[in-house]
Each structure stands twice: as C-alpha cells, then as structure tokens.
Short mmCIF file of C-alpha atoms and ligand atoms in Angstrom, two decimals:
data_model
loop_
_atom_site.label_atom_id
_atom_site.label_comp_id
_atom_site.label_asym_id
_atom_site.label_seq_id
_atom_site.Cartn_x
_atom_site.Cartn_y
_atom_site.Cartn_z
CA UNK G 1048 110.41 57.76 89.41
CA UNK G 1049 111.33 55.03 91.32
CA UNK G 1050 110.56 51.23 90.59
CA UNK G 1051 108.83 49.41 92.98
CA UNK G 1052 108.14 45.37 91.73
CA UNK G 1053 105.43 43.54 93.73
CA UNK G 1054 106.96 42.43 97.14
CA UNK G 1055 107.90 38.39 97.37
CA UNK G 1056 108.12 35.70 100.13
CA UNK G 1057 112.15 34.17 100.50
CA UNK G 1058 112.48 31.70 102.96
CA UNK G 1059 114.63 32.12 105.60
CA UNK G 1060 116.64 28.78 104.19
CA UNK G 1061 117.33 30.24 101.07
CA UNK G 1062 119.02 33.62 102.78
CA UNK G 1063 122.77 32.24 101.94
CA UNK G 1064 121.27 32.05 98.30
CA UNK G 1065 121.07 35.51 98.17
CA UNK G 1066 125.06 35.94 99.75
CA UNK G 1067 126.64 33.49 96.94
CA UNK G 1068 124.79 35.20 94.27
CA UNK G 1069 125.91 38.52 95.03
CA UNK G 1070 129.43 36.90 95.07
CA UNK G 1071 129.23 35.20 91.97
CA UNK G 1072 128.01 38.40 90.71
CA UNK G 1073 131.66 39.95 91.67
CA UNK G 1074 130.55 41.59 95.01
CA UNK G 1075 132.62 41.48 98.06
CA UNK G 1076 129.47 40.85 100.70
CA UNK G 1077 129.53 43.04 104.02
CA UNK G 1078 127.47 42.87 106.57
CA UNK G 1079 126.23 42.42 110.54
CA UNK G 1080 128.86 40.24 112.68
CA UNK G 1081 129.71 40.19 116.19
CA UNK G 1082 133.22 41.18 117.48
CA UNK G 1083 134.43 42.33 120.34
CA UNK G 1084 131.14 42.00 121.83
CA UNK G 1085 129.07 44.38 119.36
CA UNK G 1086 127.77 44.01 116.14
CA UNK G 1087 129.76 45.48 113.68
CA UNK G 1088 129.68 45.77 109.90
CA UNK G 1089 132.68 43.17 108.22
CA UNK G 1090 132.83 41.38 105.60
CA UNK G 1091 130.66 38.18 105.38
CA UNK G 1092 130.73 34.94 103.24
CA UNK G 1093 127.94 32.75 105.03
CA UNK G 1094 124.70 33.69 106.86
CA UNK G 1095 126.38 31.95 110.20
CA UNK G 1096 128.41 34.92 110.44
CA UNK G 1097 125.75 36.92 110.56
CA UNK G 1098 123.78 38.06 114.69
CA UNK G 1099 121.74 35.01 114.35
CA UNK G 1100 119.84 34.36 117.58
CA UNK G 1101 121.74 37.79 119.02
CA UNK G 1102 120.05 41.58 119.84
CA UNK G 1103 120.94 44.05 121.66
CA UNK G 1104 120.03 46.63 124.37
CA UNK G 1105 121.15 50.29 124.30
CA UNK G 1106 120.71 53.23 126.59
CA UNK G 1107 123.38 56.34 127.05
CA UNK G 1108 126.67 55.22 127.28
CA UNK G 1109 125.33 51.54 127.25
CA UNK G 1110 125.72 48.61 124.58
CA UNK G 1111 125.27 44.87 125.45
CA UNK G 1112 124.49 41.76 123.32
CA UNK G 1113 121.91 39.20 123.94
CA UNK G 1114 120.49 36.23 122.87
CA UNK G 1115 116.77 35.52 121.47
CA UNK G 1116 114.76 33.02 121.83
CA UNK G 1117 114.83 32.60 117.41
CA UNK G 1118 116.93 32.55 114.82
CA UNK G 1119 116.72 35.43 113.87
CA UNK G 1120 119.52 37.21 111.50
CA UNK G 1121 118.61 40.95 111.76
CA UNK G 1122 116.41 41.61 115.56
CA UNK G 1123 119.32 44.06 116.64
CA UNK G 1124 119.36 47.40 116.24
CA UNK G 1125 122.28 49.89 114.99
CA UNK G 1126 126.24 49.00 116.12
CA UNK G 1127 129.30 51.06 116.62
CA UNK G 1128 130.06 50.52 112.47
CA UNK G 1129 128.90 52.70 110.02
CA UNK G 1130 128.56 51.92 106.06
CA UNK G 1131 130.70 54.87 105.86
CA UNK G 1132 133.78 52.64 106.85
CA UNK G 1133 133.58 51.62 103.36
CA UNK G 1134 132.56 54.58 101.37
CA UNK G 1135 134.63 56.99 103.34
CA UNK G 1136 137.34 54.86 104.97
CA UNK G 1137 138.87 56.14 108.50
CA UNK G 1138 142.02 55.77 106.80
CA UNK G 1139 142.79 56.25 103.05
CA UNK G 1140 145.71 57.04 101.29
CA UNK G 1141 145.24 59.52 98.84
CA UNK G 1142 147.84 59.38 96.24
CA UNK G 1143 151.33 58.30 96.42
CA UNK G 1144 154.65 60.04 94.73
CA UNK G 1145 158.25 58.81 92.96
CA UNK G 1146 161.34 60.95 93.43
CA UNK G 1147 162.63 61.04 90.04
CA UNK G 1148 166.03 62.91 89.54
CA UNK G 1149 165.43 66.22 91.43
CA UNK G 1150 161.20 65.83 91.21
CA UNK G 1151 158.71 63.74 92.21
CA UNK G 1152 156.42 62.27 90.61
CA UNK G 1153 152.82 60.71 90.67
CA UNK G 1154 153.05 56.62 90.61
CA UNK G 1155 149.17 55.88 91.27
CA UNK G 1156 145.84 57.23 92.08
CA UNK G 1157 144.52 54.96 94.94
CA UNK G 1158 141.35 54.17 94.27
CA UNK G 1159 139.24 51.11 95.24
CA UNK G 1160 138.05 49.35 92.43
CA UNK G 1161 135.64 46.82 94.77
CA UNK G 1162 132.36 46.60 94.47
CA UNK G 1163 130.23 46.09 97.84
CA UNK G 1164 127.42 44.58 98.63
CA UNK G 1165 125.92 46.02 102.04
CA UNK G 1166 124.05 43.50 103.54
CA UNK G 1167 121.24 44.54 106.33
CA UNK G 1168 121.29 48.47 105.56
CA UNK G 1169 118.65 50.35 107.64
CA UNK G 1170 116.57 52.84 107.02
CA UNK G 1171 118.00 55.52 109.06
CA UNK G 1172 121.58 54.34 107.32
CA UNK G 1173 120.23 54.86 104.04
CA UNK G 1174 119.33 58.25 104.81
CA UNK G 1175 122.44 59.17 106.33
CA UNK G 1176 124.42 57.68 103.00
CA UNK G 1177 122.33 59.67 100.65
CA UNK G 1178 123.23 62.88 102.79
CA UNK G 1179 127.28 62.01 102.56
CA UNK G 1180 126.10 61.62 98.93
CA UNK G 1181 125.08 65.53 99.12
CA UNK G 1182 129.00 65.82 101.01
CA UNK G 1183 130.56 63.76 98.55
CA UNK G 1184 129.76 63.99 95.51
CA UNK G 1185 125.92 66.36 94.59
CA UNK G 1186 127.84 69.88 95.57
CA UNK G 1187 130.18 72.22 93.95
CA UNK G 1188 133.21 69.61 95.41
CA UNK G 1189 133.28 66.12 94.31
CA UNK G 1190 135.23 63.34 95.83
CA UNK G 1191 135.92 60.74 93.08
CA UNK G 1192 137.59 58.30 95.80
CA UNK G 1193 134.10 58.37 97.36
CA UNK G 1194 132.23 58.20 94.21
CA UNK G 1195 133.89 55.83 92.69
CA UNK G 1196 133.16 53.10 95.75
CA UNK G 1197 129.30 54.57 95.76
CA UNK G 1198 128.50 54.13 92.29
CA UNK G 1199 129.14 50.21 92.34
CA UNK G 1200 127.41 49.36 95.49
CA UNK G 1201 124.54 47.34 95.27
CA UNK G 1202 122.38 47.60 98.64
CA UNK G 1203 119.88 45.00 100.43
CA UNK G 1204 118.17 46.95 103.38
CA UNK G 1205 116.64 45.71 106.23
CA UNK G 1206 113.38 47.37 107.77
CA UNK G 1207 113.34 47.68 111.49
CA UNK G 1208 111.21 45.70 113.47
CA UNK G 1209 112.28 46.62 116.81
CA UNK G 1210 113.45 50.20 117.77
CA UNK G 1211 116.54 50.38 120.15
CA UNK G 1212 117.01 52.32 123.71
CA UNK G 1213 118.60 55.76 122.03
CA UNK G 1214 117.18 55.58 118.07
CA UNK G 1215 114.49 58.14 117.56
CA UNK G 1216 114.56 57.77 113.38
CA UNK G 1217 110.66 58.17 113.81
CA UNK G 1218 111.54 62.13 114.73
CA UNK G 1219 113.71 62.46 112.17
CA UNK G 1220 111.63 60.98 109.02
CA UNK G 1221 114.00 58.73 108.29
CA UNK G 1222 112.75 55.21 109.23
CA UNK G 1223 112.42 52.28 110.34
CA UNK G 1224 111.11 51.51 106.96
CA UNK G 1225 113.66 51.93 103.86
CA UNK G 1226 111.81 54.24 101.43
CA UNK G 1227 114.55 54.51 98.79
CA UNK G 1228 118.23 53.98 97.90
CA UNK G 1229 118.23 49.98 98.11
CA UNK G 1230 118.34 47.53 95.76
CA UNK G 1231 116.35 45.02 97.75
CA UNK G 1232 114.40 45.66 101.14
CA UNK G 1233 114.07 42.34 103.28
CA UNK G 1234 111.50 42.70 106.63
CA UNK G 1235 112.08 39.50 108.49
CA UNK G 1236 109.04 37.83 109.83
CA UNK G 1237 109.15 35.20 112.29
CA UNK G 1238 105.78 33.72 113.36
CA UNK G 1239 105.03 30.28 114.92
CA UNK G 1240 107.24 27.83 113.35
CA UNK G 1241 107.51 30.15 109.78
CA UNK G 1242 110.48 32.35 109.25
CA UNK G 1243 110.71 34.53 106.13
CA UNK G 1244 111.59 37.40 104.39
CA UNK G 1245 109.26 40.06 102.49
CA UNK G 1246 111.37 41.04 99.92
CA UNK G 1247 111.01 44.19 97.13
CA UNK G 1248 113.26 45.42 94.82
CA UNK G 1249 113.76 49.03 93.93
CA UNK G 1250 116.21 48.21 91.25
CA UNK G 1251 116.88 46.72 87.58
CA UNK G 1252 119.49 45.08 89.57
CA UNK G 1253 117.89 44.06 92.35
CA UNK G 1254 115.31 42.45 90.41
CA UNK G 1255 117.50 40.38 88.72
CA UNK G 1256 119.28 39.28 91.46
CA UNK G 1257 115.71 38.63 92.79
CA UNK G 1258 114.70 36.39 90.26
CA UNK G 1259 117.21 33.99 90.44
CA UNK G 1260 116.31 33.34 93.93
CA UNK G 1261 113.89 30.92 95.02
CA UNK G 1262 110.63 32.54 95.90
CA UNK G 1263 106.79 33.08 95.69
CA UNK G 1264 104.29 36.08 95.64
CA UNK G 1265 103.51 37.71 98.96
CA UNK G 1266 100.31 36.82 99.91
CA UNK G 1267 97.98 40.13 101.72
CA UNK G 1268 98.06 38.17 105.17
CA UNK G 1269 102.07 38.28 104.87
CA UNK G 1270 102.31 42.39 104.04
CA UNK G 1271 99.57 43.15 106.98
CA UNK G 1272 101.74 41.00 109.21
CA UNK G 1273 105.19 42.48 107.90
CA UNK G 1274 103.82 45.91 108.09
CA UNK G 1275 102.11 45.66 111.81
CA UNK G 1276 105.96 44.82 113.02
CA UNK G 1277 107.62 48.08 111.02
CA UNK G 1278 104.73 50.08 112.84
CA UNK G 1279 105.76 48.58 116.24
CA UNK G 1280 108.84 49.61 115.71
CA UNK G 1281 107.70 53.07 115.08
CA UNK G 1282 105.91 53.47 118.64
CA UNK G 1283 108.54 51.66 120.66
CA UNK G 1284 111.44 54.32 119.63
CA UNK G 1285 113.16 54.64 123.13
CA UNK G 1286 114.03 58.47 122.36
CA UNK G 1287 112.02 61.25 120.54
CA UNK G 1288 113.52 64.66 119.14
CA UNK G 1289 110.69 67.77 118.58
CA UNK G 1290 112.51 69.05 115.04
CA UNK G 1291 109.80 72.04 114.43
CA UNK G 1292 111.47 75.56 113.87
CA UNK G 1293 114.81 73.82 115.43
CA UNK G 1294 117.45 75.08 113.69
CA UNK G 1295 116.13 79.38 114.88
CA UNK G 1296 115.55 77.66 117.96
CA UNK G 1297 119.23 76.70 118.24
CA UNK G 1298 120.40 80.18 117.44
CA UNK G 1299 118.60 81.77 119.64
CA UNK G 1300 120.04 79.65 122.36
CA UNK G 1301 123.71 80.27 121.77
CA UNK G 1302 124.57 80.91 125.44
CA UNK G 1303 122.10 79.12 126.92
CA UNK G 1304 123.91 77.96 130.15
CA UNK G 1305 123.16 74.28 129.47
CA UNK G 1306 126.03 74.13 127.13
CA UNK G 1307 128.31 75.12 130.44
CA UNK G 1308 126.41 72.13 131.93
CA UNK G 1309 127.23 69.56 128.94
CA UNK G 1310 131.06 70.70 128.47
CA UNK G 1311 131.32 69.94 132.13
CA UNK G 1312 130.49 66.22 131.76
CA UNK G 1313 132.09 66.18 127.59
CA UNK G 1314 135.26 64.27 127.70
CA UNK G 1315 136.00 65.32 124.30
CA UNK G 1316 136.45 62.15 122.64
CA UNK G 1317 135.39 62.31 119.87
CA UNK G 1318 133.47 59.20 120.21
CA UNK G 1319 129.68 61.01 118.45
CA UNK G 1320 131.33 62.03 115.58
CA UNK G 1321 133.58 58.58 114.70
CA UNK G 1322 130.25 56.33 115.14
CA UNK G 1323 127.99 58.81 113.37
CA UNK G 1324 127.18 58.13 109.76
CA UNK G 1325 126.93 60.96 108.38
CA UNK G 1326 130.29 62.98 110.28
CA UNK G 1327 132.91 63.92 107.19
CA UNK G 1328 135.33 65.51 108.87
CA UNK G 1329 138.69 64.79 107.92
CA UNK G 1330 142.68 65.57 108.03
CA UNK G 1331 145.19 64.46 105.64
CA UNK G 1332 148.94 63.85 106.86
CA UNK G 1333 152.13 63.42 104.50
CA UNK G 1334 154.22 61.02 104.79
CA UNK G 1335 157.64 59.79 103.31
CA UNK G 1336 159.94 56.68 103.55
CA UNK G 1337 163.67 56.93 105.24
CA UNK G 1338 164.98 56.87 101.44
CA UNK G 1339 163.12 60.13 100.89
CA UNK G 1340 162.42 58.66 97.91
CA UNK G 1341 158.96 57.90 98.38
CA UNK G 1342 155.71 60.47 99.54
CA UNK G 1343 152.02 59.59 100.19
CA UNK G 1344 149.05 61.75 101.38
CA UNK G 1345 147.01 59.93 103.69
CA UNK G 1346 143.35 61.52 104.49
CA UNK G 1347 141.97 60.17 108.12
CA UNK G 1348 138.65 61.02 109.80
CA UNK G 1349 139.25 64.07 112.19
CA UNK G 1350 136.80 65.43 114.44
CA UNK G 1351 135.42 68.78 115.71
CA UNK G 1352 135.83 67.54 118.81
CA UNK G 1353 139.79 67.88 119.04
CA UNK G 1354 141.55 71.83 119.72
CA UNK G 1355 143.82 71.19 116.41
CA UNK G 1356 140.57 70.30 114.20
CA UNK G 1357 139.84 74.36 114.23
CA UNK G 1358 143.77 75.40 114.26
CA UNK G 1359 144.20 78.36 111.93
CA UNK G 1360 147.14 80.75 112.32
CA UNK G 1361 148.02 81.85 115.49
CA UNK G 1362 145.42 78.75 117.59
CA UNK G 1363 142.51 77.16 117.87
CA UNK G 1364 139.32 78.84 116.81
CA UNK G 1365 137.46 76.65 119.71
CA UNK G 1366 139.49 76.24 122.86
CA UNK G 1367 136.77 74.97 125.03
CA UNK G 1368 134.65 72.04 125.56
CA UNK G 1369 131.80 74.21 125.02
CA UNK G 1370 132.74 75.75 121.82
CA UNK G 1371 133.05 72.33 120.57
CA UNK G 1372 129.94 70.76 122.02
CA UNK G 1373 128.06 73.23 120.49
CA UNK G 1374 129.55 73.56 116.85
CA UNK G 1375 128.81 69.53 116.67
CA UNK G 1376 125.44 70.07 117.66
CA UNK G 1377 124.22 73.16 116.15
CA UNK G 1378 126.19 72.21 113.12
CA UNK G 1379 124.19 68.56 112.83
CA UNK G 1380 121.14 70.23 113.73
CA UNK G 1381 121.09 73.99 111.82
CA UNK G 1382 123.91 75.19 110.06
CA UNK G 1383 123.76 71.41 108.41
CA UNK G 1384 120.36 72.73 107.06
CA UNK G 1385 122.09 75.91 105.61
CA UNK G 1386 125.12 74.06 103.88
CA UNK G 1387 123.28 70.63 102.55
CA UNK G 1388 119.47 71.04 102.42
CA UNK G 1389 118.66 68.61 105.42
CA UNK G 1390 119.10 68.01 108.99
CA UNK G 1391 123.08 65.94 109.59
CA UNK G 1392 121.14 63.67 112.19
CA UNK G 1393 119.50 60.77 111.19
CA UNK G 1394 118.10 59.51 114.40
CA UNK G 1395 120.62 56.27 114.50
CA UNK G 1396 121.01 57.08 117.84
CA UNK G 1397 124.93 55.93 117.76
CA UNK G 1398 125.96 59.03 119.36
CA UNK G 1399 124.04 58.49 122.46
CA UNK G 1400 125.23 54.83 122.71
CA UNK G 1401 128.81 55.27 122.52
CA UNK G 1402 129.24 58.71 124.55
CA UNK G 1403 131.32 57.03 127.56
CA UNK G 1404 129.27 59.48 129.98
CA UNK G 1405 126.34 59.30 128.47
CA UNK G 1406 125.55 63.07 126.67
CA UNK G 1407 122.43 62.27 124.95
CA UNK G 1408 121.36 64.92 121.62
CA UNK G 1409 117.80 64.20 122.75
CA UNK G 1410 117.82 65.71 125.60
CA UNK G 1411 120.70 68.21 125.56
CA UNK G 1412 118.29 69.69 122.75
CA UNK G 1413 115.47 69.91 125.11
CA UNK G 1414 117.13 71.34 127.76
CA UNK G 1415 119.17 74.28 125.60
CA UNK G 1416 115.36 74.89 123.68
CA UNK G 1417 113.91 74.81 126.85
CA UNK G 1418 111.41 72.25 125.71
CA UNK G 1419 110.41 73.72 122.66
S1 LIG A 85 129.62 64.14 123.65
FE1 LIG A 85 130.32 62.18 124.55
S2 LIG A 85 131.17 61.01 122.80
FE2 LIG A 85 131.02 63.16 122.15
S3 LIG A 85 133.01 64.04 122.62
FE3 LIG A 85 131.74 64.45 124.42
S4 LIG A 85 132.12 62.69 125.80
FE4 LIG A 85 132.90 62.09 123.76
S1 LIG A 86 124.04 62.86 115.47
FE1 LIG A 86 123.86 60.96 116.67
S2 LIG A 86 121.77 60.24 116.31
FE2 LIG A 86 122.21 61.78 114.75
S3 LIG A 86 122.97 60.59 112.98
FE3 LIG A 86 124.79 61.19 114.16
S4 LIG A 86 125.13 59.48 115.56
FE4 LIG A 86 123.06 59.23 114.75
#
C-alpha cells in the first residue's frame, strides 16, 4: 500500500530550500532548463535555472518558448528530454577490457554510482519510467546498469496544470496528476499576489525531506483550488486517442492503405523514438585503442526506424518506410500489450512535437482504424 501524508502549503520562496537539501542529502539535482531554445532536462543547482516566467506552445512538428505574465517555475508542458537520458543514457559504455599477455581482461564494470534527484517529473513521465522499469529490470532480463541508477533516485513530480498542443495523457490514463512513483508531488498555484506549492509525499523519504522544509497544513480552500487547475488540464488536452479494443483493431488493419500514405511523408528519422520515454531500443559497438591494447563495449540508443536496426543474415527484415512506420506503431500500441502488460505510449505527446513533418499517432491511428 502506498503512503500518502496529508498534503502541505511551501511557499514559492522557499522552492531553492528544497534544491540544497536534496544536495546536502548527496543528490546531484536535475531538472527543467532552457537551451537551445527548448526546455530540456540538465542538471540544476538554483531555482533561476529553472523555465521561470517561460511556457511553451506545441502542435505537429512545432515547439516554441514563451514568456508568462508570472513567475512561474513549472507552466510548460513536456520538452525534447526524457528522464530516460539518465536512467538509460543515449550513450553508455558497457564494460571496458586489458590485454594482458595473449588475453584480455576485464578492468571495470561501468556503472554510475550517482544518485539523482529528478526535479519537475510529470505524470505521464512517471508512467512511462515505471514501464522501462517492466523493460529494465521486472522481466526475465535485468539490466543492473539501469537498476542500479533507478534504485537511488529520489523523485519530486509536478502535476500538470496546463495540457500542451499534442499531449493526450487524459486517453491514456496516465495523467496530468502523478498517482504514484514520486517521492514528493508539488501542484503550483499562482493566484492574485500568492504563489505556492501543494506538496504530498508518497515516501519515508520524501517525508523527511519534507519536514525539514518550511511549511504549513493545506487548508480545504487550497486543495479545491489546486485540484480545479489539474482538472483544467484534463479538458484542455489538445489531442485525444480512442484506446478501446485497439490493439485487434491494429491487426486487423495491417494493410490498411494509410500506412502507404504515412511512409510517403516519414522521413525516417528516427526523431519519435529518440524523444519518446519509454523507446529501449539499443545497439552496442566495440571499440579498441591504436595500441590494441585496450577494448570497450559501448551500448547507444538505436531505433526501429533505421534499415540496419532489423539486419539479420542476408538484410534487413524491414526495407521500407512502411514496414517501419508500422512496427513503431503497432509495436507501442499492441504487441507492447503482449510483451509488457501495458500500452508503450504514454500520451507525452513528444512524438508528435518533434516529427519534422508533422506525423501525428493521434490521428494516423484514426485514420488506419477508420475511426474506431
Ligand atoms: S514519424 Fe516523423 S519523427 Fe518518426 S521517423 Fe518518421 S519523420 Fe521521423
Ligand atoms: S509514442 Fe509518442 S506520445 Fe506515446 S509515449 Fe512515445 S513519444 Fe509520447
């Protein structure tokens, strides 16, 4: 069973409070900052890194910043970053080997000893980690570089008050209020001249993190005000996905000629699956020094996206656009079911964001269901 303490009132003020205690408690902090244009996940050591006064608008193949009228530190939606950047790196070398005399031999295991905070997780996000968690480490396979990261984490989520241009987590049952997997859960209210969080902690750790903070019961005028702004959120979702009986549905549609119709547009970036947070695909390359005295296995995100990702003897299993297309979508959407118990999507709507040419799931599901 999960514990729930009574929700609390910080003040905005005293949000750097909560950054230097998770530091002096040995976490490196990582969180929402803007580069490049975008809010991406970094890591932080002050709130003034954080979006403050920043949102954002999104819409297929469309991503701009802009500023509020308020302070606020968390009124944008989803970015290009996943947390999975940190559990799952893009990059990560795997082990590393010696020549000694004629063999070679292990020198280290790499594995990364630091513990995270995530600061500003959202709902959708903490979905999408606890179904990597089904990837990584709850099946028959278990990655220890992963696990070892996961186990240390120690997670403040942030409940959506605003719903972006492409997220449709309402669909998908997984937000915009965090349900489980945090350690805290802030929703940031800004009324009149008050700015606060409603704070509640889900954790032994959380709480105690909690109670060194400055703070005061919430009062029931606070909650109903908190809550009215996560249900806003839920009816202003710019896209909505019908989920009923999908996965048959998708079967059944196998050469539906709308998948002709998406290939035709699909650059084959790869773009969906880097910024989706709950992708795993991966490649490892080997590598050695000029000396030849040296070896490391590297493992890097791949993607179903590219010809070599389904290479087996002789070629590529899927040579077209289509092919591909279609195994990331019916694969997210059904055969995800079959392998891991739930659905691959999450609703974060990244995928529609960052498609340069704007392929949208939403409706590329409607059309190839024919409504259903
Ligand atoms: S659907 Fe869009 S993002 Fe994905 S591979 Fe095709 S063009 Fe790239
Ligand atoms: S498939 Fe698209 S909307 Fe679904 S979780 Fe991945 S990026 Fe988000």
């Amino acid at each position: 069973m999960k514990r729930e303490d009574p929700p609390v009132i910080l003040d905005s003020k005293h949000l750097g409070l909560l950054l230097e205690s998770l530091k002096k408690s040995g976490y490196l902090t990582v969180g929402p900052t803007v580069r490049d244009g975008a809010i991406v996940i970094d890591e932080i050591d002050k709130v003034t890194q954080l979006p403050v006064g920043l949102t954002d608008t999104q819409e297929g193949g469309t991503y701009r910043l802009q500023s509020r009228k308020d302070a606020a530190f968390f009124a944008y939606n989803v970015g290009p970053h996943s947390w999975k950047k940190f559990l799952f790196p893009p990059e990560q070398r795997l082990w590393t080997l010696k020549k000694n005399g004629t063999k070679f031999q292990f020198v280290d295991i790499a594995d990364n000893t630091t513990r995270y905070a995530f600061i500003g997780v959202r709902a959708c996000e903490l979905q999408a980690m606890s179904i990597q968690d089904r990837v990584f480490q709850n099946g028959h396979f278990q990655d220890s570089h992963y696990m070892n990261v996961r186990k240390n984490i120690f997670v403040v989520a942030v409940n959506c008050t605003q719903a972006g241009g492409t997220c449709f987590c309402t669909s998908m049952g997984t937000g915009p209020e965090a349900d489980t997997g945090y350690d805290l859960a802030l929703t940031e209210v800004i009324t009149g001249s008050l700015h606060y969080f409603v704070v509640r902690s889900q954790s032994r750790n959380g709480a105690k993190v909690l109670e060194a903070l400055p703070h005061k019961p919430a009062t029931a005028a606070q909650l109903k005000t908190a809550n009215e702004m996560i249900a806003q959120a839920e009816h202003e979702m710019g896209r909505s996905l019908k989920t009923h009986n999908l996965k048959t549905l998708l079967y059944e549609n196998y050469e539906h000629p709308h998948w002709e119709a998406v290939a035709s547009r699909c650059l084959t970036c790869a773009n969906c699956t880097m910024v989706c947070p709950t992708c795993f695909c991966s490649t490892v390359e080997d590598v050695t020094d000029l000396t030849g005295e040296n070896a490391e296995r590297w493992r890097k995100w791949d993607s179903c996206f590219s010809q070599e990702f389904s290479y087996v003897h002789g070629g590529s299993v899927r040579v077209s656009a289509k092919s591909r297309y279609r195994q990331w979508l019916t694969h997210k959407l059904g055969t995800w079911v079959e392998q891991f118990g739930t659905s691959g999507c999450v609703g974060c709507g990244r995928c529609i964001t960052w498609c340069p040419v704007g392929i949208d799931i939403t409706e590329e599901v409607r059309r190839v269901t024919n409504g259903k």
